[in-house]
């Protein structure tokens, strides 16, 4: 078992949530409640990582931030490590790749709140922030939790982008999924097997948790 | 009003869940910082997979410092170095890829040839392919249409794949074999295809066939070095190389390290 790789995976999952959850809740609610020009485009952009192969994201990240790109050169001139092949670069890729996994459930969650509930809250004199914290968030929280679990699990399973922009660096960008590939190539079937079983267990637990959550949410509403 | 009751019921729930989540996230973020000083990262050709960890272990034991090894196809690693990957040293499976880095001004100097690789034809247990140095068995199997899948490394990124292509072309087998070729991302992946019996055989690195993972997996025959362009494997120190990386570079040229490479099927330069 490659504990360093498990650590990288968990850190990547937690970091992704830390950045993406506040943003995703804001964007998901915005898309659910308001209609505005270009909403269709925003929704399509958010969903895109779901249908594009990870190699497309990897390609653009390398072209934009790689050491040979203007941005990457500027970064290195300032004495920094360029974004690809670093944990921060992986984090950026992971946040983009997980956008649909957070925004979509959140949006559905807020859409399910009847309009008159929000109106009633406004009539009671609650400020927009109070309305969000005391009325909308409690109603939508199963969706938010589902989004968080899905994004976390999906981050643990991410492989293509990680290999492309991460480069398999132990302790930094070698996640559990890349470590499995690495062990397979080294003919270490036992090592790969242990890690594969770990990911399998996490995935199963995650999906059971999300299913249970959405069922509970459904019962409460029904 | 149903909405109100569920809202009231829900208000107490999110707090602990969010608290636990934030705590875990913070812990993970803090744990990231504790890693501290990292051992230098060395990029190495996939063909070194069994040999180099042994060299690095001996190096760590005698010198008391560690290096971290990352394996991949020489071409893939070259691309990553050009894109800014933080490797301090690169051991390639050929001379062309490290020379490209030198030309781009990314290396300290042109480096040295540390080993010469050998190609083998490998046939997994139960395969109809018989192995011989002249590839006569492969030619026979091609004629009878018995080759379903044949594994080599991707010639574009893996020097062993390029050597395999040159050999097959020289033998006049390339065109006939082409539709059946499965290309590994690196020579280890090609080896994986062949060793697991998913291909009738493959052209692999001698160093891999000698590794414990290959024990009792099949038969092989060593290809004469004169039959393909030589696999002269060059290593370079990159501009950012630390003293530890420099030490490891020097250590690879010692008799002790060379003996390990030889035991793993590499020839060493005089």
Coordinates of C-alpha atoms in Angstrom, one line a residue:
Chain A
X1 CA 0.0 0.0 0.0
X2 CA 1.4 3.4 -1.1
X3 CA 0.4 5.6 1.9
X4 CA 1.9 8.7 0.3
X5 CA -0.3 8.2 -2.8
X6 CA -3.4 7.7 -0.6
X7 CA -2.4 11.0 1.2
X8 CA -2.1 12.8 -2.1
X9 CA -5.5 11.5 -3.2
X10 CA -7.1 12.5 0.0
X11 CA -5.5 16.0 0.0
X12 CA -6.5 16.5 -3.6
X13 CA -10.1 15.5 -2.8
X14 CA -10.3 17.7 0.3
X15 CA -8.6 20.6 -1.5
X16 CA -11.0 20.3 -4.4
X17 CA -14.0 20.5 -2.1
X18 CA -12.6 23.4 -0.1
X19 CA -12.4 25.5 -3.3
X20 CA -15.2 24.0 -5.3
X21 CA -18.0 23.7 -2.7
X22 CA -18.5 27.4 -1.9
X23 CA -18.2 28.3 -5.5
X24 CA -20.4 25.4 -6.7
X25 CA -23.1 26.3 -4.2
X26 CA -23.1 29.9 -5.3
X27 CA -23.1 29.1 -9.0
X28 CA -25.7 26.2 -8.6
X29 CA -28.1 28.5 -6.7
X30 CA -27.6 31.3 -9.2
X31 CA -28.5 28.9 -12.0
X32 CA -31.4 27.6 -10.2
X33 CA -33.0 30.8 -9.0
X34 CA -32.1 33.4 -11.6
X35 CA -32.5 33.5 -15.4
X36 CA -30.1 35.7 -17.2
X37 CA -28.5 36.2 -20.7
X38 CA -26.0 33.6 -21.4
X39 CA -27.3 31.1 -18.8
X40 CA -27.4 28.4 -21.5
X41 CA -23.7 29.0 -22.3
X42 CA -22.8 28.9 -18.6
X43 CA -24.7 25.6 -18.1
X44 CA -23.1 24.1 -21.1
X45 CA -19.6 25.2 -20.0
X46 CA -20.2 23.7 -16.5
X47 CA -21.3 20.4 -18.0
X48 CA -18.5 20.2 -20.5
X49 CA -16.0 18.3 -18.3
X50 CA -18.6 15.5 -18.2
X51 CA -18.4 14.8 -21.9
X52 CA -14.9 15.9 -22.9
X53 CA -12.1 13.4 -22.5
X54 CA -9.6 14.3 -19.7
X55 CA -6.9 14.5 -22.4
X56 CA -8.5 17.7 -23.7
X57 CA -8.4 19.4 -20.3
X58 CA -4.8 18.1 -19.9
X59 CA -3.8 19.4 -23.3
X60 CA -5.1 22.9 -22.7
X61 CA -3.6 23.0 -19.2
X62 CA -0.2 22.1 -20.5
X63 CA -0.4 24.5 -23.4
X64 CA -1.6 27.3 -21.2
X65 CA 0.6 26.8 -18.1
X66 CA 3.5 24.6 -19.3
X67 CA 7.1 25.7 -19.0
X68 CA 7.2 26.6 -22.7
X69 CA 4.0 28.7 -22.6
X70 CA 4.3 32.5 -22.0
X71 CA 2.4 32.1 -18.7
X72 CA 4.7 29.3 -17.6
X73 CA 7.8 31.2 -18.5
X74 CA 6.6 34.2 -16.5
X75 CA 5.9 31.9 -13.6
X76 CA 9.4 30.4 -13.7
X77 CA 11.1 33.8 -14.2
X78 CA 9.5 34.7 -10.9
X79 CA 11.2 31.7 -9.3
X80 CA 8.1 29.6 -9.0
X81 CA 7.5 26.1 -10.1
X82 CA 5.2 26.0 -13.1
X83 CA 1.7 24.8 -12.5
X84 CA 1.8 21.5 -14.4
X85 CA 3.6 18.7 -12.5
X86 CA 2.8 20.3 -9.1
X87 CA 0.1 19.6 -6.6
X88 CA -1.4 23.0 -7.2
X89 CA -1.7 22.3 -10.9
X90 CA -3.5 19.0 -10.1
X91 CA -5.8 20.9 -7.9
X92 CA -6.7 23.3 -10.6
X93 CA -7.4 20.5 -13.0
X94 CA -9.4 18.7 -10.4
X95 CA -11.5 21.8 -9.7
X96 CA -12.4 22.2 -13.4
X97 CA -13.0 18.5 -13.9
X98 CA -15.4 18.3 -10.9
X99 CA -17.5 21.4 -11.8
X100 CA -20.4 19.4 -13.1
X101 CA -20.4 17.0 -10.2
X102 CA -20.9 19.8 -7.8
X103 CA -22.9 22.4 -9.7
X104 CA -25.5 20.1 -11.2
X105 CA -26.8 18.4 -7.9
X106 CA -26.7 21.8 -6.2
X107 CA -28.7 23.4 -8.9
X108 CA -31.3 20.6 -8.8
X109 CA -31.5 20.9 -5.1
X110 CA -32.3 24.6 -5.2
X111 CA -34.6 24.2 -8.1
X112 CA -36.7 21.8 -6.0
X113 CA -37.4 24.6 -3.4
X114 CA -40.8 26.0 -4.3
X115 CA -40.8 29.7 -5.2
X116 CA -43.4 30.6 -2.6
X117 CA -41.2 29.3 0.2
X118 CA -38.5 31.8 -0.8
X119 CA -41.1 34.5 -1.2
X120 CA -42.6 33.7 2.2
X121 CA -39.2 34.0 3.8
X122 CA -38.7 37.3 2.1
X123 CA -42.1 38.5 3.3
X124 CA -41.1 37.6 6.9
X125 CA -38.4 40.2 6.6
X126 CA -35.4 37.9 6.4
X127 CA -32.3 39.3 4.6
X128 CA -31.1 37.4 1.5
X129 CA -28.3 35.9 3.6
X130 CA -30.7 34.9 6.3
X131 CA -33.0 33.4 3.7
X132 CA -30.1 31.4 2.4
X133 CA -28.8 30.2 5.7
X134 CA -32.1 29.5 7.5
X135 CA -34.4 28.4 4.7
X136 CA -32.8 27.5 1.4
X137 CA -29.6 25.8 2.6
X138 CA -31.4 23.5 5.1
X139 CA -33.8 22.5 2.4
X140 CA -31.0 21.9 -0.2
X141 CA -28.4 20.4 2.1
X142 CA -28.9 16.8 1.0
X143 CA -28.1 17.9 -2.5
X144 CA -25.1 19.8 -1.4
X145 CA -23.8 16.8 0.6
X146 CA -24.4 14.6 -2.4
X147 CA -22.4 17.0 -4.5
X148 CA -19.6 17.0 -2.1
X149 CA -19.4 13.2 -1.8
X150 CA -19.6 12.8 -5.6
X151 CA -16.9 15.3 -6.2
X152 CA -14.6 13.8 -3.6
X153 CA -15.1 10.3 -4.9
X154 CA -14.6 11.5 -8.5
X155 CA -11.4 13.2 -7.5
X156 CA -10.1 9.9 -6.0
X157 CA -10.9 8.2 -9.3
X158 CA -9.4 10.8 -11.6
X159 CA -6.7 9.3 -13.8
X160 CA -6.2 10.8 -17.2
X161 CA -5.7 14.4 -16.3
X162 CA -3.6 13.4 -13.3
X163 CA -1.2 11.4 -15.5
X164 CA -1.0 14.1 -18.1
X165 CA -0.4 17.2 -16.0
X166 CA 0.8 15.5 -12.8
X167 CA 3.5 13.3 -14.1
X168 CA 3.5 10.6 -11.3
X169 CA 5.7 12.5 -8.8
X170 CA 5.8 10.6 -5.5
X171 CA 4.3 12.6 -2.6
X172 CA 3.1 15.4 -4.9
X173 CA 1.1 14.2 -7.9
X174 CA 1.2 10.4 -7.6
X175 CA -2.4 9.7 -6.6
X176 CA -3.7 6.3 -5.7
X177 CA -5.2 5.8 -9.2
X178 CA -1.8 6.6 -10.8
X179 CA 0.0 4.4 -8.2
X180 CA -2.1 1.4 -9.3
X181 CA -1.0 2.0 -13.0
X182 CA 2.6 2.4 -11.8
X183 CA 2.6 -0.8 -9.8
X184 CA 1.0 -2.7 -12.7
X185 CA 3.8 -1.6 -14.9
X186 CA 6.3 -2.8 -12.4
X187 CA 4.7 -6.2 -12.3
X188 CA 3.7 -5.7 -8.7
X189 CA 0.2 -7.2 -9.0
X190 CA -0.1 -7.5 -5.2
X191 CA 0.6 -3.8 -4.6
X192 CA -1.8 -2.8 -7.3
X193 CA -4.4 -5.2 -6.0
X194 CA -4.4 -3.7 -2.5
X195 CA -4.8 -0.2 -3.8
X196 CA -7.5 -1.2 -6.3
X197 CA -9.5 -2.8 -3.5
X198 CA -9.1 0.3 -1.4
X199 CA -10.5 2.5 -4.2
X200 CA -13.3 0.0 -4.9
X201 CA -14.4 0.1 -1.2
X202 CA -14.3 3.9 -1.1
X203 CA -16.4 4.0 -4.4
X204 CA -18.9 1.5 -3.1
X205 CA -19.3 3.3 0.3
X206 CA -19.7 6.7 -1.5
X207 CA -22.4 5.5 -3.9
X208 CA -24.3 3.9 -1.1
X209 CA -24.1 7.0 1.0
X210 CA -25.3 9.3 -1.9
X211 CA -28.2 6.9 -2.7
X212 CA -29.2 6.8 0.9
X213 CA -29.0 10.5 1.2
X214 CA -31.1 11.2 -1.9
X215 CA -33.7 8.7 -0.8
X216 CA -34.0 10.4 2.6
X217 CA -34.3 13.7 0.8
X218 CA -37.0 12.3 -1.4
X219 CA -39.0 10.9 1.5
X220 CA -38.9 14.1 3.3
X221 CA -40.2 16.1 0.4
X222 CA -42.8 13.4 -0.6
Chain B
X1 CA -46.9 24.1 6.1
X2 CA -44.7 21.1 5.2
X3 CA -41.9 23.3 3.9
X4 CA -41.5 24.9 7.2
X5 CA -41.4 21.8 9.3
X6 CA -38.7 20.2 7.1
X7 CA -36.7 23.4 7.2
X8 CA -36.9 23.4 10.9
X9 CA -36.0 19.7 11.1
X10 CA -33.1 20.3 8.7
X11 CA -31.5 23.3 10.4
X12 CA -29.8 21.2 13.2
X13 CA -28.4 18.6 10.8
X14 CA -25.9 20.4 8.5
X15 CA -23.9 21.9 11.3
X16 CA -22.0 18.8 12.5
X17 CA -21.6 17.4 9.0
X18 CA -20.1 20.6 7.8
X19 CA -17.9 20.9 10.9
X20 CA -16.5 17.4 10.4
X21 CA -15.9 18.1 6.7
X22 CA -14.0 21.4 7.4
X23 CA -11.9 19.7 10.1
X24 CA -10.9 16.9 7.7
X25 CA -10.2 19.4 4.9
X26 CA -8.0 21.5 7.2
X27 CA -6.1 18.5 8.5
X28 CA -5.4 17.4 4.9
X29 CA -4.2 20.9 4.0
X30 CA -1.9 21.0 7.0
X31 CA -0.6 17.4 6.4
X32 CA 0.4 18.6 3.0
X33 CA 2.8 21.1 4.5
X34 CA 4.4 18.7 6.9
X35 CA 6.1 16.8 4.0
X36 CA 9.1 19.0 4.3
X37 CA 12.3 18.5 2.4
X38 CA 11.8 16.2 -0.5
X39 CA 14.4 13.7 -1.9
X40 CA 15.4 14.7 -5.4
X41 CA 13.2 13.2 -8.1
X42 CA 14.9 11.2 -10.9
X43 CA 13.1 10.4 -14.2
X44 CA 14.1 7.1 -15.6
X45 CA 13.4 5.0 -18.7
X46 CA 10.9 2.2 -18.1
X47 CA 13.5 -0.4 -19.0
X48 CA 15.3 0.5 -15.8
X49 CA 12.3 -0.4 -13.7
X50 CA 13.8 -3.5 -12.1
X51 CA 17.5 -2.4 -12.0
X52 CA 17.4 1.2 -10.9
X53 CA 15.5 0.7 -7.6
X54 CA 18.2 -1.7 -6.6
X55 CA 20.9 0.9 -7.5
X56 CA 19.0 3.6 -5.6
X57 CA 18.6 1.4 -2.5
X58 CA 22.4 0.6 -2.5
X59 CA 23.1 4.3 -2.9
X60 CA 20.8 5.1 0.0
X61 CA 22.5 2.5 2.2
X62 CA 26.1 3.6 1.4
X63 CA 25.6 7.4 1.1
X64 CA 22.7 7.9 3.5
X65 CA 20.6 10.0 1.1
X66 CA 17.6 9.0 -0.9
X67 CA 16.4 9.7 -4.4
X68 CA 12.8 9.2 -5.7
X69 CA 12.4 7.4 -9.0
X70 CA 9.7 8.0 -11.6
X71 CA 9.5 5.6 -14.6
X72 CA 8.1 6.2 -18.0
X73 CA 8.9 6.1 -21.7
X74 CA 11.9 8.3 -22.5
X75 CA 9.9 10.4 -24.9
X76 CA 7.1 11.0 -22.4
X77 CA 9.6 12.0 -19.7
X78 CA 11.4 14.3 -22.2
X79 CA 8.1 16.0 -23.0
X80 CA 7.3 16.4 -19.3
X81 CA 10.8 17.9 -18.6
X82 CA 10.3 20.4 -21.4
X83 CA 6.9 21.3 -19.9
X84 CA 8.5 22.0 -16.6
X85 CA 8.4 18.8 -14.6
X86 CA 10.6 19.2 -11.5
X87 CA 13.0 16.3 -12.2
X88 CA 16.7 16.8 -11.3
X89 CA 18.1 13.9 -13.4
X90 CA 17.0 11.9 -16.4
X91 CA 18.1 8.5 -17.4
X92 CA 17.0 7.8 -20.9
X93 CA 16.9 4.6 -23.0
X94 CA 18.6 6.3 -25.9
X95 CA 20.7 9.3 -26.7
X96 CA 18.3 11.3 -28.9
X97 CA 15.9 12.3 -26.1
X98 CA 18.5 13.6 -23.6
X99 CA 20.4 15.3 -26.5
X100 CA 17.2 17.1 -27.3
X101 CA 17.0 18.4 -23.8
X102 CA 20.7 19.5 -24.0
X103 CA 20.0 21.3 -27.2
X104 CA 17.1 23.1 -25.5
X105 CA 19.5 24.3 -22.8
X106 CA 17.8 22.3 -20.0
X107 CA 20.7 20.1 -18.9
X108 CA 23.9 20.9 -17.1
X109 CA 26.0 19.2 -19.7
X110 CA 25.5 16.6 -22.5
X111 CA 25.8 13.8 -19.9
X112 CA 27.2 10.3 -20.3
X113 CA 26.2 6.9 -21.7
X114 CA 25.6 4.7 -18.6
X115 CA 24.4 1.5 -20.1
X116 CA 23.6 -0.3 -23.4
X117 CA 20.3 -2.0 -23.6
X118 CA 19.5 -5.3 -25.3
X119 CA 16.3 -6.4 -27.1
X120 CA 14.8 -9.8 -26.7
X121 CA 11.9 -11.6 -28.4
X122 CA 9.6 -13.0 -25.8
X123 CA 6.9 -15.7 -26.1
X124 CA 4.5 -16.2 -23.1
X125 CA 3.8 -19.7 -21.9
X126 CA 1.3 -21.4 -24.1
X127 CA 1.9 -19.2 -27.1
X128 CA 2.5 -20.7 -30.6
X129 CA 5.5 -18.4 -31.1
X130 CA 8.9 -20.0 -30.9
X131 CA 11.7 -17.7 -30.0
X132 CA 15.1 -17.4 -31.7
X133 CA 17.6 -14.7 -32.3
X134 CA 17.0 -14.6 -36.1
X135 CA 13.2 -14.2 -35.6
X136 CA 12.6 -17.3 -37.9
X137 CA 9.9 -18.5 -35.6
X138 CA 8.1 -15.2 -35.8
X139 CA 8.4 -15.2 -39.6
X140 CA 6.9 -18.7 -39.8
X141 CA 4.0 -17.7 -37.5
X142 CA 3.4 -14.6 -39.6
X143 CA 3.2 -16.8 -42.8
X144 CA 0.7 -19.2 -41.3
X145 CA -1.4 -16.2 -40.0
X146 CA -0.9 -17.3 -36.4
X147 CA 0.0 -13.9 -35.1
X148 CA -3.1 -12.3 -33.5
X149 CA -1.4 -9.7 -31.4
X150 CA 2.3 -8.8 -31.1
X151 CA 3.5 -6.3 -28.5
X152 CA 6.2 -3.6 -28.9
X153 CA 6.6 -0.3 -27.2
X154 CA 5.3 2.8 -29.0
X155 CA 8.2 3.7 -31.4
X156 CA 7.4 7.4 -31.1
X157 CA 8.1 7.7 -27.4
X158 CA 10.0 4.5 -26.4
X159 CA 13.5 3.8 -27.7
X160 CA 13.0 0.1 -27.3
X161 CA 9.9 0.4 -29.6
X162 CA 12.0 2.3 -32.1
X163 CA 14.7 -0.5 -32.0
X164 CA 11.9 -3.1 -32.4
X165 CA 10.5 -1.3 -35.4
X166 CA 14.0 -1.1 -37.0
X167 CA 14.6 -4.8 -36.4
X168 CA 11.2 -5.9 -37.8
X169 CA 11.8 -3.7 -40.9
X170 CA 15.2 -5.1 -41.4
X171 CA 13.7 -8.6 -41.3
X172 CA 11.0 -7.7 -43.7
X173 CA 8.3 -8.4 -41.1
X174 CA 7.0 -4.9 -40.4
X175 CA 4.3 -4.6 -43.0
X176 CA 2.9 -8.1 -42.3
X177 CA 2.9 -7.6 -38.6
X178 CA 1.7 -4.0 -38.6
X179 CA -2.1 -4.8 -38.3
X180 CA -1.4 -7.0 -35.3
X181 CA 0.9 -4.7 -33.4
X182 CA -0.2 -3.6 -29.9
X183 CA 1.8 -0.5 -28.8
X184 CA 2.7 -0.1 -25.1
X185 CA 2.9 3.4 -23.7
X186 CA 6.3 2.3 -22.5
X187 CA 8.4 -0.9 -22.8
X188 CA 6.9 -2.0 -19.4
X189 CA 3.4 -1.8 -20.7
X190 CA 4.4 -3.7 -23.9
X191 CA 6.0 -6.3 -21.5
X192 CA 2.7 -6.4 -19.6
X193 CA 0.8 -7.2 -22.8
X194 CA 3.2 -10.0 -23.7
X195 CA 3.7 -11.5 -20.2
X196 CA 0.0 -11.9 -19.5
X197 CA -0.5 -13.8 -22.7
X198 CA -2.6 -11.1 -24.3
X199 CA -0.2 -11.1 -27.2
X200 CA 1.5 -14.1 -28.8
X201 CA 4.8 -12.4 -28.0
X202 CA 6.7 -9.2 -28.2
X203 CA 10.0 -7.5 -28.6
X204 CA 11.0 -6.4 -25.1
X205 CA 13.9 -5.1 -23.0
X206 CA 16.2 -7.8 -21.8
X207 CA 16.3 -6.1 -18.4
X208 CA 12.5 -6.6 -18.0
X209 CA 12.5 -10.2 -19.0
X210 CA 15.1 -10.9 -16.3
X211 CA 13.0 -9.3 -13.6
X212 CA 11.2 -11.4 -11.0
X213 CA 7.8 -10.5 -12.5
X214 CA 8.8 -12.5 -15.6
X215 CA 9.9 -15.7 -13.8
X216 CA 8.3 -18.7 -15.5
X217 CA 6.1 -16.5 -17.7
X218 CA 7.6 -17.8 -21.0
X219 CA 10.7 -18.1 -23.2
X220 CA 12.9 -15.6 -24.8
X221 CA 15.9 -15.2 -27.1
X222 CA 18.4 -12.4 -27.1
X223 CA 18.6 -10.4 -30.3
X224 CA 22.2 -9.7 -31.6
X225 CA 23.1 -6.1 -31.0
X226 CA 24.2 -5.7 -34.6
X227 CA 20.7 -6.3 -35.8
X228 CA 19.2 -3.0 -34.7
X229 CA 20.5 0.6 -34.0
X230 CA 22.3 0.3 -30.6
X231 CA 20.3 1.2 -27.5
X232 CA 22.9 3.5 -26.0
X233 CA 21.3 4.8 -22.9
X234 CA 22.4 8.3 -21.9
X235 CA 21.8 10.1 -18.6
X236 CA 21.9 13.9 -17.9
X237 CA 21.7 16.2 -14.9
X238 CA 19.1 18.9 -15.4
X239 CA 19.8 22.5 -14.6
X240 CA 18.1 22.3 -11.2
X241 CA 20.0 19.2 -10.0
X242 CA 20.8 19.3 -6.3
X243 CA 24.1 17.9 -4.8
X244 CA 22.2 14.7 -3.9
X245 CA 21.2 14.2 -7.6
X246 CA 24.8 14.9 -8.6
X247 CA 26.0 12.3 -6.2
X248 CA 23.6 9.7 -7.6
X249 CA 24.8 10.6 -11.1
X250 CA 28.4 9.9 -10.0
X251 CA 27.3 6.8 -8.2
X252 CA 25.8 5.3 -11.3
X253 CA 29.3 5.3 -12.8
X254 CA 30.9 3.4 -10.0
X255 CA 31.8 -0.3 -10.3
X256 CA 29.1 -1.2 -7.7
X257 CA 26.3 0.4 -9.7
X258 CA 27.6 -1.0 -13.0
X259 CA 27.6 -4.5 -11.6
X260 CA 23.9 -4.1 -10.7
X261 CA 23.1 -2.9 -14.2
X262 CA 25.0 -5.8 -15.7
X263 CA 23.2 -8.3 -13.6
X264 CA 19.9 -6.9 -14.9
X265 CA 21.0 -7.5 -18.5
X266 CA 22.6 -4.2 -19.5
X267 CA 26.0 -3.9 -21.1
X268 CA 28.1 -1.0 -19.6
X269 CA 30.3 1.3 -21.6
X270 CA 34.0 0.9 -21.2

